[in-house]
Short mmCIF file of C-alpha atoms and ligand atoms in Angstrom, two decimals:
data_model
loop_
_atom_site.label_atom_id
_atom_site.label_comp_id
_atom_site.label_asym_id
_atom_site.label_seq_id
_atom_site.Cartn_x
_atom_site.Cartn_y
_atom_site.Cartn_z
CA MET D 100 22.12 20.25 -11.79
CA LEU D 101 23.69 18.64 -8.94
CA SER D 102 26.89 19.77 -7.81
CA ALA D 103 29.71 18.28 -5.41
CA THR D 104 29.18 20.12 -2.33
CA SER D 105 25.79 20.02 -0.05
CA THR D 106 25.09 22.35 2.79
CA SER D 107 22.26 20.40 4.44
CA ALA D 108 23.06 16.75 4.03
CA PRO D 109 24.43 14.81 7.13
CA THR D 110 27.61 13.72 4.87
CA SER D 111 29.09 14.65 1.15
CA ALA D 112 25.92 14.29 -1.16
CA PRO D 113 25.32 16.43 -3.90
CA THR D 114 22.61 18.55 -3.50
CA ILE D 115 20.45 20.25 -6.14
CA PRO D 116 19.12 23.46 -6.72
CA PRO D 117 16.69 24.21 -4.61
CA GLU D 118 14.50 25.74 -7.31
CA ASP D 119 14.68 22.15 -8.98
CA TYR D 120 14.11 20.39 -5.55
CA ALA D 121 10.98 22.08 -5.23
CA ARG D 122 9.90 21.96 -9.18
CA PHE D 123 11.04 18.31 -8.44
CA CYS D 124 8.85 17.78 -5.17
CA ASP D 125 5.90 19.50 -7.22
CA PHE D 126 6.04 17.31 -9.83
CA PHE D 127 6.25 13.46 -7.71
CA TYR D 128 3.63 14.78 -5.30
CA ARG D 129 1.08 15.45 -8.29
CA LYS D 130 1.80 12.07 -9.68
CA THR D 131 1.56 10.13 -6.12
CA GLY D 132 0.13 11.93 -3.39
CA ILE D 133 3.70 11.97 -1.60
CA LEU D 134 4.89 15.13 -0.16
CA PHE D 135 8.78 15.20 0.58
CA GLY D 136 9.11 18.15 2.79
CA ALA D 137 12.36 19.88 2.74
CA ASN D 138 13.74 17.15 6.07
CA LYS D 139 13.86 14.82 2.99
CA SER D 140 15.96 16.46 0.78
CA TYR D 141 18.85 14.15 1.97
CA PHE D 142 16.86 10.97 1.36
CA VAL D 143 15.53 12.17 -2.21
CA GLU D 144 18.49 13.24 -3.68
CA ARG D 145 20.89 10.14 -2.45
CA ARG D 146 17.75 8.64 -4.73
CA LEU D 147 18.04 10.93 -8.26
CA GLN D 148 21.96 10.73 -7.64
CA GLU D 149 21.49 7.17 -7.89
CA ARG D 150 18.71 7.16 -10.60
CA MET D 151 20.91 9.44 -12.83
CA ALA D 152 23.65 7.44 -12.84
CA SER D 153 21.75 4.22 -13.85
CA THR D 154 20.26 6.47 -16.66
CA ARG D 155 24.01 8.06 -17.44
CA SER D 156 22.21 11.62 -17.01
CA GLU D 157 24.48 14.43 -17.63
CA SER D 158 22.63 16.74 -15.41
CA PHE D 159 19.21 16.69 -12.92
CA ARG D 160 17.44 19.02 -15.78
CA ASP D 161 18.41 15.81 -18.32
CA TYR D 162 16.91 13.59 -15.84
CA PHE D 163 13.99 15.49 -14.89
CA THR D 164 13.00 16.42 -19.09
CA MET D 165 13.16 12.23 -19.74
CA VAL D 166 11.63 11.61 -16.61
CA ARG D 167 8.31 13.94 -18.08
CA PHE D 168 8.20 12.76 -21.79
CA GLN D 169 9.63 9.32 -21.78
CA ALA D 170 6.92 7.50 -23.39
CA SER D 171 7.23 3.93 -21.54
CA GLY D 172 7.34 5.88 -18.46
CA GLU D 173 9.72 3.34 -17.60
CA GLU D 174 12.07 5.42 -16.16
CA MET D 175 9.16 7.31 -13.70
CA GLN D 176 7.94 3.51 -12.67
CA SER D 177 11.64 3.19 -11.44
CA LEU D 178 12.10 6.64 -10.14
CA VAL D 179 8.38 5.46 -7.66
CA ASN D 180 10.41 2.23 -6.71
CA ALA D 181 13.32 4.20 -5.64
CA MET D 182 11.56 6.40 -3.81
CA THR D 183 8.63 4.55 -2.12
CA VAL D 184 9.06 3.24 1.66
CA ASN D 185 8.11 -0.02 1.91
CA GLU D 186 8.13 -1.08 5.53
CA THR D 187 5.91 -3.95 6.46
CA TYR D 188 6.25 -7.42 8.15
CA PHE D 189 3.54 -10.10 8.74
CA TYR D 190 0.70 -9.39 11.03
CA ARG D 191 1.40 -6.46 11.71
CA GLU D 192 -1.14 -4.44 13.04
CA ASP D 193 -2.90 -7.91 14.10
CA TYR D 194 -6.11 -6.71 15.58
CA GLN D 195 -7.41 -5.66 12.42
CA PHE D 196 -6.88 -8.68 11.09
CA ASP D 197 -9.12 -10.13 15.13
CA ALA D 198 -11.89 -7.66 13.63
CA LEU D 199 -12.06 -8.85 9.96
CA VAL D 200 -12.80 -12.77 10.99
CA GLN D 201 -14.69 -11.78 14.65
CA HIS D 202 -16.87 -8.39 12.99
CA LEU D 203 -16.51 -7.56 9.64
CA LEU D 204 -16.64 -11.17 7.93
CA PRO D 205 -19.87 -12.33 10.07
CA GLU D 206 -21.66 -9.43 9.00
CA ILE D 207 -21.04 -9.65 5.29
CA ALA D 208 -21.44 -13.18 5.40
CA ARG D 209 -25.30 -12.44 6.67
CA THR D 210 -26.08 -10.78 3.77
CA ARG D 211 -24.71 -12.79 1.18
CA ARG D 212 -25.17 -16.00 -0.22
CA PRO D 213 -22.36 -18.68 -0.38
CA SER D 214 -21.60 -18.93 -3.56
CA ASP D 215 -21.57 -14.73 -3.68
CA PRO D 216 -17.78 -13.13 -3.69
CA ILE D 217 -16.23 -11.36 -0.86
CA ARG D 218 -13.95 -8.80 -1.89
CA LEU D 219 -10.91 -7.91 0.34
CA TRP D 220 -8.78 -5.30 -1.10
CA SER D 221 -4.64 -5.06 0.68
CA MET D 222 -4.54 -1.52 -1.18
CA PRO D 223 -1.70 -0.69 -0.72
CA CYS D 224 0.51 -4.01 -0.63
CA SER D 225 4.10 -3.30 -0.46
CA THR D 226 5.95 -7.24 -1.08
CA GLY D 227 3.12 -8.41 0.44
CA GLU D 228 2.95 -9.50 3.84
CA GLU D 229 -0.32 -7.99 4.68
CA PRO D 230 -2.64 -9.54 2.25
CA TYR D 231 -0.92 -12.89 3.37
CA SER D 232 -1.70 -12.33 6.37
CA ILE D 233 -5.06 -11.30 5.96
CA ALA D 234 -5.10 -14.73 3.92
CA MET D 235 -3.43 -16.85 6.61
CA GLN D 236 -6.10 -14.83 9.46
CA ILE D 237 -9.24 -16.17 7.66
CA LEU D 238 -7.57 -19.58 7.28
CA GLU D 239 -6.65 -20.14 10.93
CA ASN D 240 -9.98 -18.16 12.48
CA TRP D 241 -13.02 -17.99 10.19
CA SER D 242 -14.82 -20.93 10.91
CA GLN D 243 -16.71 -20.12 7.51
CA ALA D 244 -13.88 -19.69 5.05
CA ASP D 245 -14.97 -22.78 3.27
CA GLU D 246 -18.51 -21.60 2.47
CA TYR D 247 -17.47 -18.02 0.78
CA SER D 248 -15.95 -17.17 -2.31
CA VAL D 249 -13.18 -15.02 -0.26
CA GLU D 250 -11.09 -13.04 -3.28
CA ILE D 251 -8.07 -11.09 -1.78
CA LEU D 252 -6.51 -8.06 -4.26
CA ALA D 253 -3.34 -6.92 -3.29
CA SER D 254 -1.53 -3.78 -5.51
CA ASP D 255 0.83 -1.40 -5.04
CA ILE D 256 2.62 1.66 -6.57
CA ASP D 257 5.90 -0.21 -6.77
CA SER D 258 6.39 -2.30 -9.58
CA ARG D 259 9.03 -3.79 -7.59
CA VAL D 260 7.40 -4.46 -4.61
CA ILE D 261 4.65 -6.09 -6.61
CA ALA D 262 6.85 -9.05 -8.47
CA GLU D 263 8.58 -9.43 -4.77
CA ALA D 264 5.42 -10.59 -3.65
CA ARG D 265 4.42 -12.20 -5.75
CA GLN D 266 7.85 -14.33 -5.26
CA GLY D 267 6.74 -14.30 -1.78
CA LEU D 268 10.50 -15.15 -0.09
CA TYR D 269 10.90 -13.59 3.10
CA SER D 270 13.58 -13.12 5.66
CA ALA D 271 13.02 -14.42 8.86
CA ARG D 272 12.55 -10.41 10.16
CA ALA D 273 9.83 -10.15 8.08
CA LEU D 274 8.22 -13.22 10.09
CA HIS D 275 9.59 -12.32 13.34
CA ARG D 276 5.39 -12.15 14.36
CA LEU D 277 4.04 -15.58 13.72
CA SER D 278 4.15 -18.30 15.24
CA PRO D 279 6.16 -21.40 15.45
CA ALA D 280 2.36 -23.29 13.64
CA LEU D 281 1.90 -20.56 11.24
CA ARG D 282 5.74 -20.95 10.31
CA ASN D 283 5.48 -24.50 9.70
CA ARG D 284 2.12 -24.55 7.73
CA TYR D 285 3.03 -22.31 5.37
CA PHE D 286 6.65 -20.95 4.79
CA THR D 287 9.08 -23.57 3.83
CA ALA D 288 12.86 -22.57 4.28
CA ILE D 289 15.13 -21.99 1.75
CA GLY D 290 18.45 -21.28 3.39
CA GLU D 291 18.06 -18.49 5.38
CA ASN D 292 14.86 -17.14 3.88
CA PHE D 293 11.02 -18.99 3.60
CA ARG D 294 8.48 -18.98 1.30
CA ILE D 295 5.05 -18.62 1.63
CA CYS D 296 3.33 -21.96 -0.07
CA ALA D 297 2.28 -21.65 -3.75
CA GLU D 298 -1.40 -22.15 -2.57
CA LEU D 299 -1.47 -18.56 -0.62
CA ARG D 300 1.02 -17.42 -3.39
CA GLY D 301 -1.99 -18.57 -6.38
CA SER D 302 -4.72 -16.69 -4.42
CA ILE D 303 -3.82 -13.83 -3.91
CA ASP D 304 -4.57 -11.04 -7.27
CA PHE D 305 -1.14 -8.47 -7.08
CA SER D 306 -1.24 -5.59 -9.76
CA VAL D 307 0.68 -2.20 -9.94
CA VAL D 308 -2.00 0.73 -9.30
CA ASN D 309 -1.69 4.14 -8.27
CA VAL D 310 -4.22 5.66 -5.47
CA THR D 311 -4.41 8.40 -7.18
CA GLU D 312 -4.76 7.31 -10.69
CA PRO D 313 -8.50 7.90 -11.62
CA LEU D 314 -8.59 5.78 -14.04
CA ALA D 315 -6.79 2.88 -12.73
CA MET D 316 -8.74 3.21 -9.69
CA ARG D 317 -12.00 2.72 -11.63
CA ARG D 318 -11.38 -1.09 -12.16
CA PHE D 319 -11.99 -1.94 -8.39
CA ARG D 320 -15.51 -1.30 -7.41
CA HIS D 321 -17.66 -3.85 -5.14
CA LEU D 322 -14.71 -4.21 -2.70
CA ASP D 323 -16.01 -5.44 1.31
CA VAL D 324 -12.92 -4.43 2.89
CA ILE D 325 -10.06 -2.38 2.07
CA PHE D 326 -6.91 -2.54 4.03
CA CYS D 327 -5.42 1.10 3.34
CA ARG D 328 -2.33 1.28 6.23
CA ASN D 329 0.57 3.58 6.37
CA MET D 330 0.34 5.05 3.26
CA LEU D 331 -1.17 8.24 3.89
CA ILE D 332 1.44 9.22 6.34
CA TYR D 333 3.11 9.95 3.32
CA PHE D 334 0.82 12.47 1.91
CA ASP D 335 -0.41 15.30 2.77
CA ASP D 336 -3.77 16.61 3.50
CA THR D 337 -5.06 17.30 0.02
CA SER D 338 -4.09 13.95 -1.63
CA ARG D 339 -5.25 11.92 1.82
CA ARG D 340 -8.53 12.90 1.03
CA GLN D 341 -8.26 12.41 -2.80
CA ALA D 342 -7.02 8.74 -1.74
CA VAL D 343 -10.05 7.99 0.16
CA GLU D 344 -12.57 9.73 -2.09
CA ALA D 345 -11.57 7.01 -5.09
CA LEU D 346 -11.03 4.53 -2.07
CA TYR D 347 -14.96 4.95 -0.90
CA GLU D 348 -16.35 4.68 -4.20
CA SER D 349 -14.41 1.49 -4.18
CA LEU D 350 -15.90 0.23 -1.84
CA ARG D 351 -19.66 -1.13 -1.51
CA PRO D 352 -21.92 0.37 0.23
CA GLY D 353 -21.66 -0.99 3.89
CA GLY D 354 -17.96 -1.64 3.40
CA TYR D 355 -15.04 -1.07 5.42
CA ILE D 356 -11.80 1.04 5.17
CA CYS D 357 -9.12 -0.04 7.77
CA LEU D 358 -6.14 3.08 8.35
CA GLY D 359 -2.78 2.55 9.95
CA HIS D 360 -2.68 2.84 13.63
CA SER D 361 -1.47 6.62 13.22
CA GLU D 362 -3.66 7.18 10.22
CA SER D 363 -7.43 8.93 11.22
CA MET D 364 -9.70 10.07 8.87
CA SER D 365 -11.90 12.56 11.06
CA ARG D 366 -9.14 15.05 9.47
CA ILE D 367 -9.77 13.66 5.98
CA SER D 368 -13.23 13.17 5.37
CA SER D 369 -16.84 13.11 7.12
CA MET D 370 -18.28 10.63 4.15
CA PHE D 371 -17.59 7.30 6.35
CA ARG D 372 -19.33 6.52 9.72
CA PRO D 373 -16.35 5.42 12.15
CA ARG D 374 -17.32 1.73 14.31
CA LYS D 375 -15.53 0.85 17.00
CA PHE D 376 -14.65 -2.90 16.84
CA GLY D 377 -12.53 -4.26 20.43
CA ALA D 378 -9.08 -2.33 20.21
CA THR D 379 -9.42 -0.82 16.55
CA ILE D 380 -12.18 2.20 14.70
CA LEU D 381 -12.64 1.07 11.51
CA TYR D 382 -14.70 3.51 8.81
CA GLN D 383 -17.25 2.30 6.80
CA ARG D 384 -19.41 3.71 3.84
CA PRO D 385 -22.52 4.18 5.07
CA VAL D 386 -25.20 2.37 3.13
CA ASP D 387 -27.55 4.32 0.32
CA ASN D 388 -30.46 4.32 2.82
CA ASP D 389 -28.62 5.10 6.14
C1 SAM F 127 4.93 1.77 4.36
S1 SAM F 127 4.25 0.54 2.64
C2 SAM F 127 2.56 -0.08 4.22
C3 SAM F 127 2.99 -1.61 3.37
C4 SAM F 127 1.12 -2.08 4.70
N1 SAM F 127 0.12 -1.96 4.07
C5 SAM F 127 1.23 -1.87 6.12
O1 SAM F 127 1.12 -1.74 6.57
O2 SAM F 127 2.84 -2.80 6.59
C6 SAM F 127 3.96 1.70 2.18
C7 SAM F 127 3.42 1.49 0.71
O3 SAM F 127 2.64 2.77 -0.09
C8 SAM F 127 3.03 2.66 -1.48
N2 SAM F 127 2.39 3.37 -2.12
C9 SAM F 127 3.09 5.27 -1.84
N3 SAM F 127 1.84 5.74 -2.38
C10 SAM F 127 1.61 5.40 -3.35
C11 SAM F 127 0.49 5.37 -4.11
N4 SAM F 127 0.23 6.61 -4.89
N5 SAM F 127 -0.20 4.37 -4.93
C12 SAM F 127 -0.17 3.32 -4.08
N6 SAM F 127 0.64 2.66 -3.46
C13 SAM F 127 1.48 3.91 -2.58
C14 SAM F 127 4.57 2.25 -1.07
O4 SAM F 127 4.74 1.52 -2.74
C15 SAM F 127 4.35 1.97 -0.05
O5 SAM F 127 5.60 -0.10 -0.21
#
């Protein structure tokens, strides 16, 4: 039950009793892999409060019962959307995009006929800046882009960010790392915002996917490169291992996974072979006879 007093929060935000907070965090962790420690209680409680107000729930326990048993799963999705951290921007950690066009794509292309698809997956993609950056990088910097059928898939657990990614409307802040040339070529100014061109919007296959749901993950197979950046930092070691094992199954033998700069495979899994490309280490699924 939520009360009007708080001992740990910096303002007068209501708190939930520790045993309910622990039950909620355990439930949310099992559903998403995201682990909220005690230091996140203010963030979590504020968002729970907002969801309770939106659903006119009278108590935390009423709300929690609805989340768990609602047949449509609609409130669970709204809760996930409220709890995720979606910070991203164009050309974030772009040294990996350089490695993609300078090393990975040429290596993959050598084993393919021109008509064969090359499949890339931005998982998680948040509001779309990452997959759109990949598309721009390939069009601008891979001379063989026209010879191959490059498919870019992009997914996230948060249905709100996927809707925004499909819209492709961004603030100037999201574009701060783009050169004026890229900005002019791929965006149209709309008031203070920028809309990415229809060709790029139509070229990315966006979907809502939870990396911890085996059934959903089974739809994603034969990927050549997966960008899984800045999500595992919200997981614990157990859910990190489950996630990378699922992503391993999604990769072709010889395929690569790219992690965020503060994420490393070394403590998570020994299934991948680390490979250094310039300033970055990427992780390769060994080919079967390696
Ligand atoms: C900080 S963003 C990273 C976006 C982008 N990859 C980047 O590096 O800029 C983290 C994203 O992970 C997503 N996420 C968290 N848990 C997830 C899960 N279990 N399955 C899929 N996406 C998840 C969140 O919704 C959020 O959009």
